[in-house]
PDB file of C-alpha atoms in Angstrom:
ATOM      1  CA  UNK A 928      -4.923 -93.623 -29.267  1.00  0.00           C
ATOM      2  CA  UNK A 929      -2.357 -91.065 -28.553  1.00  0.00           C
ATOM      3  CA  UNK A 930       1.217 -92.014 -28.656  1.00  0.00           C
ATOM      4  CA  UNK A 931       3.497 -92.145 -25.689  1.00  0.00           C
ATOM      5  CA  UNK A 932       5.278 -89.124 -26.915  1.00  0.00           C
ATOM      6  CA  UNK A 933       2.036 -87.101 -27.217  1.00  0.00           C
ATOM      7  CA  UNK A 934       0.995 -88.320 -23.844  1.00  0.00           C
ATOM      8  CA  UNK A 935       4.325 -87.238 -22.375  1.00  0.00           C
ATOM      9  CA  UNK A 936       3.987 -83.880 -24.058  1.00  0.00           C
ATOM     10  CA  UNK A 937       0.492 -83.440 -22.642  1.00  0.00           C
ATOM     11  CA  UNK A 938       1.662 -84.374 -19.134  1.00  0.00           C
ATOM     12  CA  UNK A 939       4.629 -81.995 -19.447  1.00  0.00           C
ATOM     13  CA  UNK A 940       2.347 -79.269 -20.695  1.00  0.00           C
ATOM     14  CA  UNK A 941      -0.065 -79.850 -17.802  1.00  0.00           C
ATOM     15  CA  UNK A 942       2.821 -79.821 -15.327  1.00  0.00           C
ATOM     16  CA  UNK A 943       4.257 -76.702 -16.862  1.00  0.00           C
ATOM     17  CA  UNK A 944       0.856 -75.058 -16.915  1.00  0.00           C
ATOM     18  CA  UNK A 945       0.331 -75.960 -13.255  1.00  0.00           C
ATOM     19  CA  UNK A 946       3.781 -74.644 -12.393  1.00  0.00           C
ATOM     20  CA  UNK A 947       3.042 -71.422 -14.235  1.00  0.00           C
ATOM     21  CA  UNK A 948      -0.264 -71.125 -12.420  1.00  0.00           C
ATOM     22  CA  UNK A 949       1.441 -71.652  -9.053  1.00  0.00           C
ATOM     23  CA  UNK A 950       4.166 -69.186  -9.958  1.00  0.00           C
ATOM     24  CA  UNK A 951       1.536 -66.670 -11.091  1.00  0.00           C
ATOM     25  CA  UNK A 952      -0.389 -67.244  -7.888  1.00  0.00           C
ATOM     26  CA  UNK A 953       2.787 -66.587  -5.817  1.00  0.00           C
ATOM     27  CA  UNK A 954       3.460 -63.480  -7.862  1.00  0.00           C
ATOM     28  CA  UNK A 955      -0.122 -62.260  -7.353  1.00  0.00           C
ATOM     29  CA  UNK A 956       0.157 -62.980  -3.612  1.00  0.00           C
ATOM     30  CA  UNK A 957       3.484 -61.120  -3.515  1.00  0.00           C
ATOM     31  CA  UNK A 958       1.978 -58.172  -5.348  1.00  0.00           C
ATOM     32  CA  UNK A 959      -1.030 -58.180  -2.999  1.00  0.00           C
ATOM     33  CA  UNK A 960       1.316 -58.193   0.024  1.00  0.00           C
ATOM     34  CA  UNK A 961       3.336 -55.312  -1.429  1.00  0.00           C
ATOM     35  CA  UNK A 962       0.113 -53.411  -2.179  1.00  0.00           C
ATOM     36  CA  UNK A 963      -1.135 -53.953   1.398  1.00  0.00           C
ATOM     37  CA  UNK A 964       2.214 -52.793   2.757  1.00  0.00           C
ATOM     38  CA  UNK A 965       2.202 -49.698   0.517  1.00  0.00           C
ATOM     39  CA  UNK A 966      -1.393 -48.930   1.486  1.00  0.00           C
ATOM     40  CA  UNK A 967      -0.558 -49.209   5.215  1.00  0.00           C
ATOM     41  CA  UNK A 968       2.465 -46.949   4.686  1.00  0.00           C
ATOM     42  CA  UNK A 969       0.298 -44.424   2.793  1.00  0.00           C
ATOM     43  CA  UNK A 970      -2.329 -44.426   5.562  1.00  0.00           C
ATOM     44  CA  UNK A 971       0.406 -43.850   8.166  1.00  0.00           C
ATOM     45  CA  UNK A 972       1.826 -41.007   6.071  1.00  0.00           C
ATOM     46  CA  UNK A 973      -1.661 -39.485   5.641  1.00  0.00           C
ATOM     47  CA  UNK A 974      -2.222 -39.674   9.411  1.00  0.00           C
ATOM     48  CA  UNK A 975       1.133 -37.936  10.008  1.00  0.00           C
ATOM     49  CA  UNK A 976       0.241 -35.198   7.513  1.00  0.00           C
ATOM     50  CA  UNK A 977      -3.169 -34.708   9.129  1.00  0.00           C
ATOM     51  CA  UNK A 978      -1.442 -34.341  12.530  1.00  0.00           C
ATOM     52  CA  UNK A 979       0.928 -31.740  11.046  1.00  0.00           C
ATOM     53  CA  UNK A 980      -1.992 -29.852   9.505  1.00  0.00           C
ATOM     54  CA  UNK A 981      -3.804 -29.900  12.865  1.00  0.00           C
ATOM     55  CA  UNK A 982      -0.687 -28.571  14.654  1.00  0.00           C
ATOM     56  CA  UNK A 983      -0.228 -25.875  11.997  1.00  0.00           C
ATOM     57  CA  UNK A 984      -3.854 -24.783  12.326  1.00  0.00           C
ATOM     58  CA  UNK A 985      -3.550 -24.674  16.109  1.00  0.00           C
ATOM     59  CA  UNK A 986      -0.341 -22.630  15.836  1.00  0.00           C
ATOM     60  CA  UNK A 987      -2.052 -20.286  13.365  1.00  0.00           C
ATOM     61  CA  UNK A 988      -5.017 -19.854  15.724  1.00  0.00           C
ATOM     62  CA  UNK A 989      -2.640 -19.163  18.629  1.00  0.00           C
ATOM     63  CA  UNK A 990      -0.778 -16.583  16.543  1.00  0.00           C
ATOM     64  CA  UNK A 991      -4.062 -14.935  15.561  1.00  0.00           C
ATOM     65  CA  UNK A 992      -5.042 -14.820  19.243  1.00  0.00           C
ATOM     66  CA  UNK A 993      -1.722 -13.201  20.150  1.00  0.00           C
ATOM     67  CA  UNK A 994      -2.158 -10.652  17.341  1.00  0.00           C
ATOM     68  CA  UNK A 995      -5.660  -9.791  18.532  1.00  0.00           C
ATOM     69  CA  UNK A 996      -4.388  -9.398  22.110  1.00  0.00           C
ATOM     70  CA  UNK A 997      -1.504  -7.210  20.905  1.00  0.00           C
ATOM     71  CA  UNK A 998      -3.885  -5.040  18.881  1.00  0.00           C
ATOM     72  CA  UNK A 999      -6.174  -4.686  21.894  1.00  0.00           C
ATOM     73  CA  UNK A1000      -3.207  -3.683  24.064  1.00  0.00           C
ATOM     74  CA  UNK A1001      -2.053  -1.208  21.407  1.00  0.00           C
ATOM     75  CA  UNK A1002      -5.552   0.273  21.169  1.00  0.00           C
ATOM     76  CA  UNK A1003      -5.734   0.545  24.948  1.00  0.00           C
ATOM     77  CA  UNK A1004      -2.326   2.272  24.999  1.00  0.00           C
ATOM     78  CA  UNK A1005      -3.444   4.737  22.321  1.00  0.00           C
ATOM     79  CA  UNK A1006      -6.651   5.427  24.250  1.00  0.00           C
ATOM     80  CA  UNK A1007      -4.606   6.052  27.394  1.00  0.00           C
ATOM     81  CA  UNK A1008      -2.281   8.399  25.496  1.00  0.00           C
ATOM     82  CA  UNK A1009      -5.230  10.338  24.074  1.00  0.00           C
ATOM     83  CA  UNK A1010      -6.826  10.543  27.535  1.00  0.00           C
ATOM     84  CA  UNK A1011      -3.546  11.828  28.974  1.00  0.00           C
ATOM     85  CA  UNK A1012      -3.268  14.371  26.152  1.00  0.00           C
ATOM     86  CA  UNK A1013      -6.810  15.584  26.830  1.00  0.00           C
ATOM     87  CA  UNK A1014      -5.998  15.784  30.534  1.00  0.00           C
ATOM     88  CA  UNK A1015      -2.805  17.752  29.819  1.00  0.00           C
ATOM     89  CA  UNK A1016      -4.735  20.113  27.547  1.00  0.00           C
ATOM     90  CA  UNK A1017      -7.352  20.641  30.276  1.00  0.00           C
ATOM     91  CA  UNK A1018      -4.615  21.332  32.833  1.00  0.00           C
ATOM     92  CA  UNK A1019      -2.908  23.778  30.473  1.00  0.00           C
ATOM     93  CA  UNK A1020      -6.206  25.615  29.994  1.00  0.00           C
ATOM     94  CA  UNK A1021      -6.751  25.737  33.766  1.00  0.00           C
ATOM     95  CA  UNK A1022      -3.192  26.975  34.258  1.00  0.00           C
ATOM     96  CA  UNK A1023      -3.740  29.705  31.657  1.00  0.00           C
ATOM     97  CA  UNK A1024      -6.900  30.772  33.503  1.00  0.00           C
ATOM     98  CA  UNK A1025      -5.059  30.853  36.831  1.00  0.00           C
ATOM     99  CA  UNK A1026      -2.156  32.801  35.373  1.00  0.00           C
ATOM    100  CA  UNK A1027      -4.580  35.288  33.842  1.00  0.00           C
ATOM    101  CA  UNK A1028      -6.389  35.628  37.179  1.00  0.00           C
ATOM    102  CA  UNK A1029      -3.078  36.130  39.029  1.00  0.00           C
ATOM    103  CA  UNK A1030      -1.989  38.764  36.464  1.00  0.00           C
ATOM    104  CA  UNK A1031      -5.308  40.495  36.924  1.00  0.00           C
ATOM    105  CA  UNK A1032      -4.853  40.427  40.702  1.00  0.00           C
ATOM    106  CA  UNK A1033      -1.354  41.908  40.334  1.00  0.00           C
ATOM    107  CA  UNK A1034      -2.695  44.630  38.016  1.00  0.00           C
ATOM    108  CA  UNK A1035      -5.461  45.456  40.518  1.00  0.00           C
ATOM    109  CA  UNK A1036      -2.953  45.564  43.364  1.00  0.00           C
ATOM    110  CA  UNK A1037      -0.633  47.806  41.333  1.00  0.00           C
ATOM    111  CA  UNK A1038      -3.569  50.095  40.552  1.00  0.00           C
ATOM    112  CA  UNK A1039      -4.433  50.225  44.238  1.00  0.00           C
ATOM    113  CA  UNK A1040      -0.793  50.923  45.051  1.00  0.00           C
ATOM    114  CA  UNK A1041      -0.724  53.787  42.553  1.00  0.00           C
ATOM    115  CA  UNK A1042      -3.953  55.152  44.081  1.00  0.00           C
ATOM    116  CA  UNK A1043      -2.441  55.007  47.523  1.00  0.00           C
ATOM    117  CA  UNK A1044       0.890  56.388  46.367  1.00  0.00           C
ATOM    118  CA  UNK A1045       0.216  59.764  47.803  1.00  0.00           C
ATOM    119  CA  UNK A1046      -0.398  58.453  51.362  1.00  0.00           C
ATOM    120  CA  UNK A1047       3.326  58.162  52.233  1.00  0.00           C
ATOM    121  CA  UNK A1048       4.451  55.487  54.639  1.00  0.00           C
ATOM    122  CA  UNK A1049       1.092  54.507  56.094  1.00  0.00           C
ATOM    123  CA  UNK A1050       0.449  50.734  56.102  1.00  0.00           C
ATOM    124  CA  UNK A1051      -1.743  49.272  53.384  1.00  0.00           C
ATOM    125  CA  UNK A1052      -4.262  46.777  54.679  1.00  0.00           C
ATOM    126  CA  UNK A1053      -4.729  43.754  52.407  1.00  0.00           C
ATOM    127  CA  UNK A1054      -7.092  40.996  53.567  1.00  0.00           C
ATOM    128  CA  UNK A1055      -5.162  37.752  54.221  1.00  0.00           C
ATOM    129  CA  UNK A1056      -8.182  35.434  53.854  1.00  0.00           C
ATOM    130  CA  UNK A1057      -8.385  34.451  57.515  1.00  0.00           C
ATOM    131  CA  UNK A1058     -10.175  37.536  58.724  1.00  0.00           C
ATOM    132  CA  UNK A1059      -6.958  39.495  59.333  1.00  0.00           C
ATOM    133  CA  UNK A1060      -4.933  41.880  57.221  1.00  0.00           C
ATOM    134  CA  UNK A1061      -1.447  42.026  55.820  1.00  0.00           C
ATOM    135  CA  UNK A1062       0.007  45.264  57.055  1.00  0.00           C
ATOM    136  CA  UNK A1063       2.605  46.293  54.483  1.00  0.00           C
ATOM    137  CA  UNK A1064       4.163  49.624  53.902  1.00  0.00           C
ATOM    138  CA  UNK A1065       4.241  50.874  50.347  1.00  0.00           C
ATOM    139  CA  UNK A1066       7.827  49.699  49.676  1.00  0.00           C
ATOM    140  CA  UNK A1067       7.108  46.253  51.183  1.00  0.00           C
ATOM    141  CA  UNK A1068       4.000  45.936  49.039  1.00  0.00           C
ATOM    142  CA  UNK A1069       5.995  46.828  45.937  1.00  0.00           C
ATOM    143  CA  UNK A1070       8.582  44.146  46.757  1.00  0.00           C
ATOM    144  CA  UNK A1071       5.765  41.666  47.513  1.00  0.00           C
ATOM    145  CA  UNK A1072       4.013  42.385  44.189  1.00  0.00           C
ATOM    146  CA  UNK A1073       7.300  42.148  42.265  1.00  0.00           C
ATOM    147  CA  UNK A1074       8.004  38.775  43.861  1.00  0.00           C
ATOM    148  CA  UNK A1075       4.428  37.635  43.185  1.00  0.00           C
ATOM    149  CA  UNK A1076       4.748  38.568  39.505  1.00  0.00           C
ATOM    150  CA  UNK A1077       7.847  36.348  39.126  1.00  0.00           C
ATOM    151  CA  UNK A1078       6.270  33.268  40.733  1.00  0.00           C
ATOM    152  CA  UNK A1079       5.267  30.639  38.190  1.00  0.00           C
ATOM    153  CA  UNK A1080       2.474  28.271  39.187  1.00  0.00           C
ATOM    154  CA  UNK A1081       3.351  24.580  39.415  1.00  0.00           C
TER     155      UNK A1081
END
């Protein structure tokens, strides 16, 4: 039979072992609570980061859309400038044709004036386009042609 002292030691050991088990259980429960808290915090942080990523992607897509719109506007502006340049070139060519035609008309009128030079002060009849005639004397026609040669088309 065990002695009282051995029995007391066994009871103390059992009590101590139980106390250690309870303490270990509390420590495990505490660690599990801290783990659950850390996991909840991590999930909240992950959700916040996902929201930031979503906002950043939306901002990036908006910026890309603005860039595309700006490029389209720039392309449209360049197209308009090129169209205006072509139009200006066409108008310059037309103006050159008109100036050449007016010079030719002045040269023909001067030739006619030289041909008529010997006729003195008799009026020269130039059609006015409405079925009538401009009746100019030789000096008036010379002044008219000189003025016509200085006129620049608009």
